[in-house]
Short mmCIF file of C-alpha atoms (C1' of nucleotides) in Angstrom, two decimals:
data_model
loop_
_atom_site.label_atom_id
_atom_site.label_comp_id
_atom_site.label_asym_id
_atom_site.label_seq_id
_atom_site.Cartn_x
_atom_site.Cartn_y
_atom_site.Cartn_z
CA MET N 1 111.53 121.45 17.02
CA GLN N 2 110.04 125.42 18.03
CA VAL N 3 107.98 123.61 20.76
CA LEU N 4 111.56 121.92 22.69
CA ILE N 5 112.00 125.56 24.23
CA THR N 6 108.68 124.34 26.14
CA LYS N 7 109.08 120.96 27.15
CA ARG N 8 112.28 119.86 29.48
CA PRO N 9 114.59 118.01 28.68
CA ARG N 10 113.65 113.35 28.40
CA GLY N 11 113.74 111.89 32.26
CA THR N 12 113.41 115.34 34.02
CA GLU N 13 110.39 117.15 36.91
CA ASP N 14 110.69 120.59 37.98
CA ILE N 15 109.59 120.93 41.47
CA LEU N 16 107.35 123.73 42.17
CA PRO N 17 106.07 125.84 45.50
CA GLY N 18 103.45 123.34 46.95
CA GLU N 19 105.79 120.27 45.47
CA VAL N 20 109.29 122.57 46.52
CA GLU N 21 108.21 122.65 50.99
CA VAL N 22 108.29 118.45 51.37
CA TRP N 23 111.72 118.80 48.98
CA GLN N 24 113.01 120.94 52.22
CA PHE N 25 111.29 119.34 54.95
CA ILE N 26 113.81 116.18 53.21
CA GLU N 27 116.70 118.25 52.87
CA LYS N 28 116.19 119.35 56.10
CA THR N 29 116.45 116.75 57.80
CA ALA N 30 119.41 114.93 56.11
CA ARG N 31 121.53 118.25 57.15
CA ASP N 32 120.03 118.30 60.27
CA LEU N 33 121.11 114.91 61.22
CA CYS N 34 123.93 114.77 60.14
CA ARG N 35 124.69 117.97 61.68
CA GLU N 36 123.99 115.20 64.85
CA TYR N 37 126.43 112.93 63.74
CA GLY N 38 129.05 114.85 62.81
CA TYR N 39 129.50 115.08 59.14
CA GLY N 40 129.97 117.78 56.81
CA GLU N 41 129.09 119.30 53.29
CA ILE N 42 130.55 118.79 50.46
CA ARG N 43 129.77 120.06 47.16
CA THR N 44 131.81 119.24 44.08
CA PRO N 45 131.24 119.81 40.26
CA VAL N 46 128.10 118.40 39.16
CA PHE N 47 130.01 117.50 36.11
CA GLU N 48 134.32 115.43 36.40
CA HIS N 49 136.94 114.59 33.76
CA THR N 50 135.12 111.31 31.93
CA GLU N 51 138.12 109.09 33.43
CA LEU N 52 136.98 109.27 36.78
CA PHE N 53 134.48 107.19 36.72
CA HIS N 54 135.95 104.39 34.45
CA ARG N 55 138.73 104.45 37.29
CA GLY N 56 136.59 105.05 40.04
CA VAL N 57 132.90 103.48 39.51
CA GLY N 58 134.55 100.50 37.06
CA ASP N 59 134.64 100.48 33.33
CA THR N 60 131.91 96.45 33.79
CA THR N 61 129.58 98.29 35.57
CA ASP N 62 126.94 99.31 33.37
CA ILE N 63 126.38 103.15 34.68
CA VAL N 64 129.70 103.18 33.04
CA GLU N 65 129.06 101.20 30.01
CA LYS N 66 125.34 102.81 29.19
CA GLU N 67 124.71 105.51 31.81
CA MET N 68 126.93 107.97 32.04
CA TYR N 69 126.02 111.31 30.02
CA ASP N 70 128.92 112.68 28.74
CA PHE N 71 130.46 114.96 25.91
CA GLU N 72 132.91 117.16 25.50
CA ASP N 73 134.04 120.11 25.45
CA LYS N 74 135.07 123.23 23.85
CA GLY N 75 138.82 122.20 25.00
CA GLY N 76 138.05 118.75 23.59
CA ARG N 77 138.55 117.42 26.89
CA SER N 78 135.72 114.28 28.45
CA ILE N 79 133.61 115.61 30.74
CA THR N 80 130.42 113.49 32.05
CA LEU N 81 128.03 114.98 34.49
CA ARG N 82 128.18 112.22 37.64
CA PRO N 83 126.36 109.35 37.19
CA GLU N 84 127.26 108.76 41.64
CA GLY N 85 128.50 110.95 44.90
CA THR N 86 131.45 109.01 45.34
CA ALA N 87 133.92 108.74 43.02
CA PRO N 88 133.69 112.87 43.14
CA VAL N 89 134.09 112.94 46.74
CA VAL N 90 137.34 110.61 47.05
CA ARG N 91 138.12 112.58 44.28
CA ALA N 92 138.45 115.46 46.10
CA TYR N 93 139.65 113.77 48.80
CA LEU N 94 142.33 113.12 47.38
CA GLU N 95 143.06 116.96 45.67
CA ASN N 96 142.37 118.69 48.96
CA LYS N 97 144.72 116.56 50.66
CA LEU N 98 142.66 115.94 53.69
CA TYR N 99 144.04 112.82 54.50
CA THR N 100 146.53 114.86 55.88
CA LYS N 101 143.11 116.30 58.47
CA SER N 102 143.00 114.30 61.81
CA GLN N 103 141.39 111.11 60.13
CA PRO N 104 138.36 109.76 60.43
CA VAL N 105 137.15 112.17 57.25
CA LYS N 106 132.84 112.59 57.70
CA LEU N 107 130.65 114.13 54.95
CA TYR N 108 127.75 114.25 52.88
CA TYR N 109 126.17 115.53 50.46
CA ILE N 110 122.88 116.32 48.59
CA GLY N 111 122.58 116.87 45.39
CA PRO N 112 121.47 116.21 41.30
CA MET N 113 123.06 112.76 39.53
CA PHE N 114 123.18 111.87 35.97
CA ARG N 115 122.06 108.47 34.22
CA TYR N 116 121.29 108.46 30.84
CA GLY N 117 118.88 105.69 30.45
CA ARG N 118 114.49 104.90 29.92
CA PRO N 119 112.62 106.47 32.18
CA GLN N 120 110.45 104.94 34.47
CA ALA N 121 108.47 104.99 37.62
CA GLY N 122 111.52 105.58 40.15
CA ARG N 123 114.12 105.99 37.65
CA LEU N 124 115.27 108.92 35.87
CA ARG N 125 117.74 110.83 34.41
CA GLN N 126 118.25 113.78 36.16
CA PHE N 127 117.58 112.56 40.16
CA HIS N 128 119.20 113.60 43.68
CA GLN N 129 120.66 111.31 46.21
CA PHE N 130 121.80 111.83 49.80
CA GLY N 131 124.71 110.65 50.52
CA ILE N 132 127.90 110.58 53.53
CA GLU N 133 131.17 109.24 52.98
CA VAL N 134 133.36 108.32 56.20
CA PHE N 135 137.79 107.72 55.42
CA GLY N 136 140.01 107.20 57.46
CA SER N 137 138.67 104.37 59.65
CA LYS N 138 137.89 100.43 59.64
CA ASP N 139 135.85 100.15 62.70
CA PRO N 140 133.28 98.20 61.63
CA ALA N 141 131.38 101.32 65.02
CA VAL N 142 131.58 103.64 61.26
CA ASP N 143 129.51 100.67 59.07
CA ALA N 144 127.29 100.32 62.28
CA GLU N 145 127.50 104.26 62.54
CA VAL N 146 126.81 105.26 58.33
CA ILE N 147 123.90 101.98 58.27
CA SER N 148 122.15 104.04 61.13
CA LEU N 149 122.38 107.74 60.26
CA ALA N 150 119.97 106.43 56.56
CA ALA N 151 118.01 103.85 59.27
CA ASN N 152 117.18 107.17 60.43
CA PHE N 153 116.83 109.10 57.82
CA TYR N 154 114.19 107.15 57.11
CA LYS N 155 112.38 106.99 59.73
CA ARG N 156 112.64 110.93 60.52
CA LEU N 157 110.41 111.52 57.34
CA GLY N 158 107.96 109.12 58.64
CA ILE N 159 108.55 106.41 57.07
CA LYS N 160 107.16 103.45 58.69
CA SER N 161 107.71 100.61 56.70
CA PHE N 162 111.28 99.90 55.04
CA ASP N 163 114.35 97.09 55.02
CA VAL N 164 117.29 97.11 55.98
CA GLN N 165 119.89 93.65 54.53
CA ILE N 166 123.55 94.24 55.46
CA ASN N 167 125.42 91.60 53.65
CA SER N 168 129.92 90.82 53.47
CA ILE N 169 131.06 90.39 50.20
CA GLY N 170 134.74 90.51 51.43
CA CYS N 171 137.66 91.91 50.99
CA SER N 172 140.68 91.62 48.18
CA ALA N 173 142.35 88.26 50.99
CA CYS N 174 139.28 86.37 50.86
CA ARG N 175 136.99 87.05 48.02
CA PRO N 176 139.46 85.54 45.04
CA LEU N 177 138.44 81.73 46.73
CA LEU N 178 134.97 83.14 46.85
CA LYS N 179 134.88 84.03 42.96
CA GLU N 180 136.58 80.88 42.15
CA LYS N 181 134.52 78.44 43.55
CA LEU N 182 130.99 80.26 42.28
CA HIS N 183 132.63 80.00 39.06
CA GLU N 184 132.94 76.37 39.14
CA TYR N 185 129.40 76.42 40.44
CA LEU N 186 128.09 78.10 37.49
CA TYR N 187 130.07 76.53 35.27
CA SER N 188 128.31 72.81 35.39
CA TYR N 189 124.59 75.63 35.79
CA GLN N 190 126.85 76.60 32.01
CA LYS N 191 123.23 76.07 29.68
CA ASP N 192 120.31 76.49 32.76
CA LEU N 193 121.64 80.22 33.54
CA CYS N 194 119.81 82.99 31.67
CA LYS N 195 120.92 85.09 29.06
CA THR N 196 122.56 87.87 31.17
CA CYS N 197 123.94 85.82 33.76
CA LEU N 198 126.12 83.76 31.30
CA GLY N 199 127.23 86.88 29.77
CA ARG N 200 128.23 87.77 34.14
CA LEU N 201 129.42 84.36 34.18
CA ASP N 202 132.85 85.63 33.11
CA ARG N 203 133.01 89.33 33.82
CA ASN N 204 131.15 89.61 37.13
CA PRO N 205 129.30 86.30 38.71
CA LEU N 206 129.07 87.68 41.84
CA ARG N 207 125.83 89.79 39.83
CA ILE N 208 124.55 86.05 39.12
CA PHE N 209 123.37 86.30 43.22
CA ASP N 210 121.09 89.05 42.22
CA CYS N 211 119.47 88.46 38.43
CA LYS N 212 115.31 87.69 39.08
CA SER N 213 115.19 84.96 37.09
CA GLN N 214 113.74 81.81 38.52
CA VAL N 215 115.95 79.44 36.77
CA CYS N 216 118.83 80.68 37.78
CA GLN N 217 117.61 82.19 41.58
CA LYS N 218 117.28 78.18 41.84
CA ILE N 219 120.52 77.72 40.62
CA MET N 220 122.11 80.79 43.26
CA ALA N 221 120.14 78.72 46.06
CA SER N 222 122.84 76.11 47.11
CA ALA N 223 125.87 78.48 45.22
CA PRO N 224 128.40 79.38 47.21
CA LYS N 225 127.56 82.47 49.57
CA PRO N 226 129.84 85.54 50.05
CA LEU N 227 129.48 85.01 53.42
CA ASP N 228 131.12 81.34 53.60
CA PHE N 229 134.24 82.39 52.83
CA LEU N 230 135.13 85.50 54.52
CA CYS N 231 138.58 85.54 56.03
CA GLN N 232 139.04 85.67 59.29
CA GLU N 233 138.94 89.53 60.27
CA CYS N 234 136.02 89.81 57.51
CA ARG N 235 133.78 88.01 59.28
CA GLU N 236 135.50 89.29 62.45
CA HIS N 237 133.85 92.59 61.13
CA PHE N 238 131.42 91.99 60.16
CA ASP N 239 130.27 90.29 63.39
CA LYS N 240 130.76 93.55 65.18
CA VAL N 241 128.94 94.83 62.46
CA ARG N 242 126.08 93.03 63.40
CA ASN N 243 126.99 93.69 67.08
CA TYR N 244 126.31 97.42 67.31
CA LEU N 245 123.66 97.59 64.65
CA ASP N 246 121.95 95.92 67.90
CA VAL N 247 123.54 98.50 70.02
CA LEU N 248 121.98 101.13 68.59
CA GLU N 249 118.30 99.18 68.04
CA VAL N 250 118.64 99.17 63.76
CA THR N 251 116.14 97.11 62.79
CA TYR N 252 117.99 94.76 60.25
CA SER N 253 118.15 91.54 58.38
CA VAL N 254 121.76 89.50 56.67
CA ASN N 255 121.15 88.90 53.52
CA PRO N 256 123.52 86.17 51.81
CA ARG N 257 123.22 87.32 47.99
CA LEU N 258 122.78 90.99 48.42
CA VAL N 259 125.43 92.16 46.23
CA ARG N 260 126.34 95.31 45.08
CA GLY N 261 126.31 96.86 41.46
CA LEU N 262 129.79 98.95 41.54
CA ASP N 263 132.85 97.70 41.60
CA TYR N 264 134.81 99.67 44.29
CA TYR N 265 133.09 97.25 46.93
CA THR N 266 134.77 95.44 50.23
CA ASN N 267 133.54 93.80 53.24
CA THR N 268 130.31 95.02 54.70
CA ALA N 269 127.52 96.27 52.17
CA PHE N 270 123.81 97.09 52.83
CA GLU N 271 120.60 98.43 51.08
CA PHE N 272 116.79 99.49 52.00
CA PHE N 273 114.28 98.65 50.85
CA ALA N 274 110.21 99.54 51.13
CA GLU N 275 107.28 100.09 48.95
CA GLY N 276 105.35 102.26 46.33
CA ILE N 277 108.70 102.56 43.54
CA GLY N 278 106.98 100.83 40.73
CA ALA N 279 109.21 97.64 39.95
CA GLN N 280 111.93 99.11 42.13
CA ASN N 281 112.30 98.82 45.27
CA SER N 282 115.60 99.48 46.53
CA ILE N 283 115.59 103.52 48.05
CA GLY N 284 118.98 103.43 48.44
CA GLY N 285 122.06 101.38 49.38
CA GLY N 286 126.19 101.22 50.54
CA GLY N 287 129.02 99.68 51.34
CA ARG N 288 132.44 99.59 52.59
CA TYR N 289 135.49 100.34 50.08
CA ASP N 290 138.08 100.28 51.80
CA ASN N 291 140.75 100.12 48.13
CA LEU N 292 138.38 102.99 46.22
CA VAL N 293 141.04 105.40 47.44
CA GLU N 294 144.49 103.54 46.68
CA THR N 295 143.11 102.93 43.33
CA CYS N 296 142.80 106.68 42.56
CA GLY N 297 145.67 107.25 43.61
CA GLY N 298 146.00 108.06 46.95
CA PRO N 299 146.72 106.14 50.27
CA PRO N 300 145.68 103.13 51.28
CA THR N 301 142.54 104.79 53.27
CA PRO N 302 139.32 102.05 54.21
CA GLY N 303 135.94 104.24 52.80
CA ILE N 304 133.05 103.60 53.35
CA GLY N 305 129.71 104.98 52.02
CA PHE N 306 125.91 105.52 51.12
CA GLY N 307 123.62 107.00 48.43
CA LEU N 308 119.96 107.10 49.13
CA GLY N 309 117.51 108.04 45.88
CA LEU N 310 115.48 110.38 46.75
CA GLU N 311 112.93 110.77 44.45
CA ARG N 312 112.12 107.01 45.33
CA THR N 313 112.05 108.27 49.11
CA LEU N 314 109.68 110.85 48.41
CA LEU N 315 107.60 108.20 46.74
CA SER N 316 107.66 105.54 49.34
CA MET N 317 106.67 108.94 51.60
CA LYS N 318 103.64 109.15 48.89
CA ARG N 319 102.84 105.79 49.23
CA GLN N 320 103.17 105.73 53.13
CA LYS N 321 100.99 108.66 53.25
CA VAL N 322 103.90 110.20 55.53
CA GLU N 323 101.82 114.02 56.71
CA ILE N 324 104.71 116.62 56.81
CA PRO N 325 104.25 119.19 59.28
CA LEU N 326 104.38 121.82 56.85
CA ASP N 327 102.69 125.52 57.55
CA LYS N 328 101.73 127.04 54.17
CA THR N 329 99.85 129.59 55.05
CA PRO N 330 100.19 132.92 54.28
CA ASP N 331 99.57 135.12 57.86
CA ILE N 332 98.17 137.90 56.15
CA PHE N 333 96.58 140.18 52.84
CA VAL N 334 96.03 143.19 52.63
CA ALA N 335 92.65 144.73 50.52
CA VAL N 336 91.65 147.66 49.71
CA PRO N 337 88.36 148.95 47.45
CA GLY N 338 88.12 150.26 44.39
CA GLY N 339 86.16 153.73 44.19
CA GLU N 340 87.88 157.55 44.29
CA ASN N 341 90.41 157.68 46.21
CA ASN N 342 91.98 154.73 45.56
CA ASP N 343 95.54 156.10 44.73
CA LEU N 344 95.36 157.08 48.63
CA MET N 345 94.32 154.15 49.62
CA VAL N 346 96.88 151.70 47.95
CA LYS N 347 99.74 153.53 49.34
CA GLU N 348 97.94 153.87 52.52
CA ALA N 349 98.43 149.71 51.60
CA VAL N 350 101.41 149.69 49.77
CA ARG N 351 102.62 151.21 53.15
CA ILE N 352 101.36 148.54 55.98
CA LEU N 353 101.90 145.68 53.78
CA ALA N 354 105.56 146.50 54.06
CA LEU N 355 105.54 147.28 57.59
CA LEU N 356 104.49 143.88 58.73
CA ARG N 357 106.53 142.39 56.18
CA LYS N 358 109.00 144.11 57.38
CA LYS N 359 107.69 142.31 61.08
CA GLY N 360 108.25 139.06 60.07
CA PHE N 361 104.70 138.09 58.76
CA SER N 362 103.99 136.80 55.53
CA ALA N 363 101.89 139.17 54.10
CA ASP N 364 99.69 140.53 49.80
CA LYS N 365 97.86 142.78 48.09
CA ASP N 366 96.39 142.89 44.90
CA TYR N 367 98.84 143.55 42.13
CA MET N 368 95.64 142.19 39.50
CA GLN N 369 93.45 145.54 39.86
CA ARG N 370 90.71 143.28 41.69
CA SER N 371 87.36 144.37 43.04
CA LEU N 372 86.97 143.88 46.62
CA LYS N 373 85.25 141.06 46.40
CA ALA N 374 87.67 139.29 43.70
CA GLN N 375 90.79 140.35 46.59
CA MET N 376 88.32 139.18 49.69
CA LYS N 377 87.87 135.99 46.97
CA TYR N 378 91.78 135.36 46.31
CA ALA N 379 92.65 136.19 49.25
CA ASP N 380 90.24 132.93 50.59
CA LYS N 381 91.76 130.57 48.60
CA LYS N 382 95.20 131.64 48.92
CA GLY N 383 94.28 130.36 52.73
CA PHE N 384 95.57 133.77 53.92
CA LYS N 385 94.71 133.87 58.07
CA TYR N 386 93.93 137.61 58.50
CA ALA N 387 92.58 140.30 56.01
CA VAL N 388 93.47 143.75 56.69
CA ILE N 389 90.97 146.31 54.89
CA ILE N 390 91.92 149.96 54.09
CA GLY N 391 89.24 152.04 53.09
CA GLN N 392 88.56 155.76 52.81
CA GLU N 393 86.83 155.95 56.22
CA GLU N 394 88.63 153.62 58.08
CA ILE N 395 92.28 156.49 56.36
CA ASP N 396 89.90 159.30 57.91
CA ARG N 397 89.80 157.83 61.44
CA GLY N 398 93.59 156.15 61.99
CA PHE N 399 92.06 152.58 61.84
CA VAL N 400 91.73 149.56 59.93
CA LEU N 401 90.12 146.64 59.54
CA LEU N 402 90.99 143.30 60.66
CA ARG N 403 89.36 140.67 59.25
CA ASN N 404 90.48 136.52 60.34
CA MET N 405 89.80 134.95 56.63
CA GLU N 406 88.38 131.51 59.21
CA SER N 407 85.79 133.14 61.52
CA GLY N 408 84.45 135.85 59.55
CA GLU N 409 85.56 138.22 62.25
CA GLN N 410 86.35 141.67 61.95
CA ARG N 411 87.29 145.11 64.35
CA GLU N 412 88.74 147.86 63.61
CA VAL N 413 92.40 148.48 64.67
CA PRO N 414 94.41 151.54 65.35
CA THR N 415 96.19 151.73 62.43
CA ALA N 416 99.67 151.75 64.41
CA GLU N 417 98.39 148.79 66.50
CA ILE N 418 97.82 146.73 63.44
CA ALA N 419 100.72 144.67 63.12
CA SER N 420 101.52 143.88 67.27
CA LYS N 421 97.87 143.26 66.99
CA ILE N 422 98.29 140.34 65.04
CA LYS N 423 101.40 139.40 66.26
CA MET N 424 99.11 138.63 69.54
CA LEU N 425 95.99 137.10 67.50
CA ILE N 426 98.91 134.36 65.64
CA GLU N 427 100.27 133.28 68.96
CA GLY N 428 97.47 133.11 70.93
CA GLU N 429 95.57 131.06 67.87
CA LYS N 430 99.00 128.38 68.34
CA ILE N 431 99.06 128.71 72.19
CA ASN N 432 94.59 127.64 71.50
CA GLY N 433 95.68 124.75 68.94
"C1'" G T 1 119.23 100.41 24.10
"C1'" U T 2 113.98 96.36 24.04
"C1'" G T 3 108.70 95.49 24.07
"C1'" G T 4 103.97 97.36 25.66
"C1'" A T 5 100.05 101.18 26.05
"C1'" U T 6 99.27 106.53 25.53
"C1'" G T 7 98.43 111.86 23.22
"C1'" U T 8 91.94 115.89 22.05
"C1'" A T 9 91.36 123.13 26.72
"C1'" G T 10 95.15 124.67 33.03
"C1'" C T 11 93.68 119.38 35.21
"C1'" U T 12 90.16 114.36 34.32
"C1'" C T 13 88.27 113.08 30.14
"C1'" A T 14 83.78 112.83 26.21
"C1'" G T 15 83.57 112.56 20.43
"C1'" C T 16 79.01 106.07 17.48
"C1'" U T 17 81.18 102.30 11.89
"C1'" G T 18 85.29 109.46 8.69
"C1'" G T 19 80.97 114.12 6.92
"C1'" U T 20 78.44 120.50 9.21
"C1'" U T 21 81.11 126.66 13.72
"C1'" A T 22 85.68 119.98 18.60
"C1'" G T 23 82.06 118.91 24.03
"C1'" A T 24 81.30 117.88 29.35
"C1'" G T 25 83.19 118.35 34.53
"C1'" C T 26 86.60 121.13 37.51
"C1'" A T 27 89.91 125.12 37.71
"C1'" C T 28 90.68 130.79 36.14
"C1'" C T 29 88.24 135.32 35.26
"C1'" A T 30 83.86 138.65 35.59
"C1'" G T 31 78.40 139.55 37.33
"C1'" A T 32 74.29 138.77 41.08
"C1'" U T 33 71.12 147.54 42.60
"C1'" U T 34 78.07 149.52 43.11
"C1'" G T 35 83.39 148.18 50.71
"C1'" U T 36 84.15 142.06 52.24
"C1'" G T 37 85.50 135.51 50.85
"C1'" G T 38 83.70 130.62 51.75
"C1'" C T 39 76.83 128.47 49.24
"C1'" U T 40 73.73 128.88 44.85
"C1'" C T 41 73.50 131.19 39.85
"C1'" U T 42 74.45 133.29 35.41
"C1'" G T 43 77.68 134.63 31.97
"C1'" G T 44 82.50 135.07 29.52
"C1'" G T 45 88.30 133.63 28.15
"C1'" G T 46 90.62 129.14 26.34
"C1'" G T 47 91.86 123.76 22.29
"C1'" U T 48 97.55 124.65 15.67
"C1'" C T 49 92.70 118.08 18.90
"C1'" G T 50 101.58 115.99 19.63
"C1'" U T 51 104.05 117.22 15.24
"C1'" G T 52 104.43 115.95 10.33
"C1'" G T 53 103.66 113.08 5.85
"C1'" G T 54 99.93 109.81 3.57
"C1'" U T 55 94.77 107.82 2.09
"C1'" U T 56 89.82 111.02 1.04
"C1'" C T 57 85.69 115.32 -1.79
"C1'" G T 58 86.65 115.17 3.36
"C1'" A T 59 90.09 112.76 9.36
"C1'" G T 60 90.25 114.66 15.86
"C1'" U T 61 88.54 110.03 14.19
"C1'" C T 62 91.73 105.82 8.67
"C1'" C T 63 97.76 104.68 7.69
"C1'" C T 64 102.89 105.37 8.12
"C1'" A T 65 106.34 108.06 10.62
"C1'" U T 66 108.70 110.72 13.93
"C1'" C T 67 108.56 113.39 19.27
"C1'" A T 68 107.03 113.15 23.63
"C1'" U T 69 104.37 110.41 29.00
"C1'" C T 70 103.50 106.75 30.88
"C1'" C T 71 104.30 100.67 32.23
"C1'" A T 72 107.89 96.92 32.33
"C1'" C T 73 112.37 94.60 30.62
"C1'" C T 74 118.77 95.67 31.60
"C1'" C T 75 120.49 98.16 35.37
"C1'" C T 76 120.06 101.23 39.66
"C1'" A T 77 118.85 105.42 43.39
#
RNA sequence: GUGGAUGUAGCUCAGCUGGUUAGAGCACCAGAUUGUGGCUCUGGGGGUCGUGGGUUCGAGUCCCAUCAUCCACCCCA
């Protein structure tokens, strides 16, 4: 059991230097985009009262039924590590009375989510989502904005191949009729449905559209579709969303079988797909939730948002071999030969190192008592652009040696001019490519 | 929660039907006449063979359990 302290919990990941830069790139892309679109960041706790998710996500969802990371705290409260971002943001919207501010309220978040299940490709117990929520507006142009923001996110990350699918699942006025017709239709095929769908028949017949079983697919092919039962208002809303998407030049397809897993969705539903995530191919999704705020005890407030899986985004970037423009190589390594007067030289090295860093260079020195040769080898492996070599001879004459690690070219530079000299060289390189 | 595969050095793996001090490549460290990298050569450190039981004179090699990883299902991001 002792070994547990050297092992991360199942379904979690360490993100190390080398990999973390990609995460920073993804996060920066999201933040830049949100700033451009006028979304403000919100940071909510990673845990909430369990009840929030029962109410907000829905008791019949798998997330709540079997995937929640819940526990009792020392005060006897039932606490849950958030499995998704929308319910907490709705809670914060209400608790902070954001409905009293000018509407719409446009928010975004980036952070870890938790779901208890067996890990596999593209599925972890702690994973990360980038999400946005818009409160207070029913304007179909908002639906289109939300969808296009997500599409632009993927595009800007360099993911060339992904699909946008949209659908409308109606509102509280027209959905009951759909459910009734669907129910009626499915009852005649009751004995042919797969086991899981049989269970869904009464609880959530819409989900049967999602089933991968051949038989169910065949049955659903001619089942009543949500789009056929939309009320006038929903129909118009959906048409306008599509028009705006065309204006925004977002390529999408309508998938009449697209239904989302969470209970709170109404009207517009959408999902993003890409290859290379194992058996999973959904990299994000969202939709409108015009009743959720009220359900959670707030004033009637329409809302819409998405949640995008960052691990899955990353996987599809890797799959599509996206090149990320990152300059990770450090600038200057300060090397010191061993031998007599080493103390003196090291002091000078420490002084120059501090100076270079103050000037904004990424600079380092040896801390392993390595020979000069080993220091050079280290500098090479780490990809330093320049080496500054400080020896007794040079100190005496007020010079240091400046070596270009790529070309091997080496020259003497007066110690006082070292920073400006390197700056000139590095900037010159950038200009010359 | 269900099913399948796997678990030997930091990494990728070898180790025949159980038998002396468990190997290779890469990585790491050091040296090749003593102030300098990228090639080459030489040497070195490092392994409770996932863990715990069992069978056996003897197990990395067989059996059981357990944990973990990977993959798939359910479902989702």
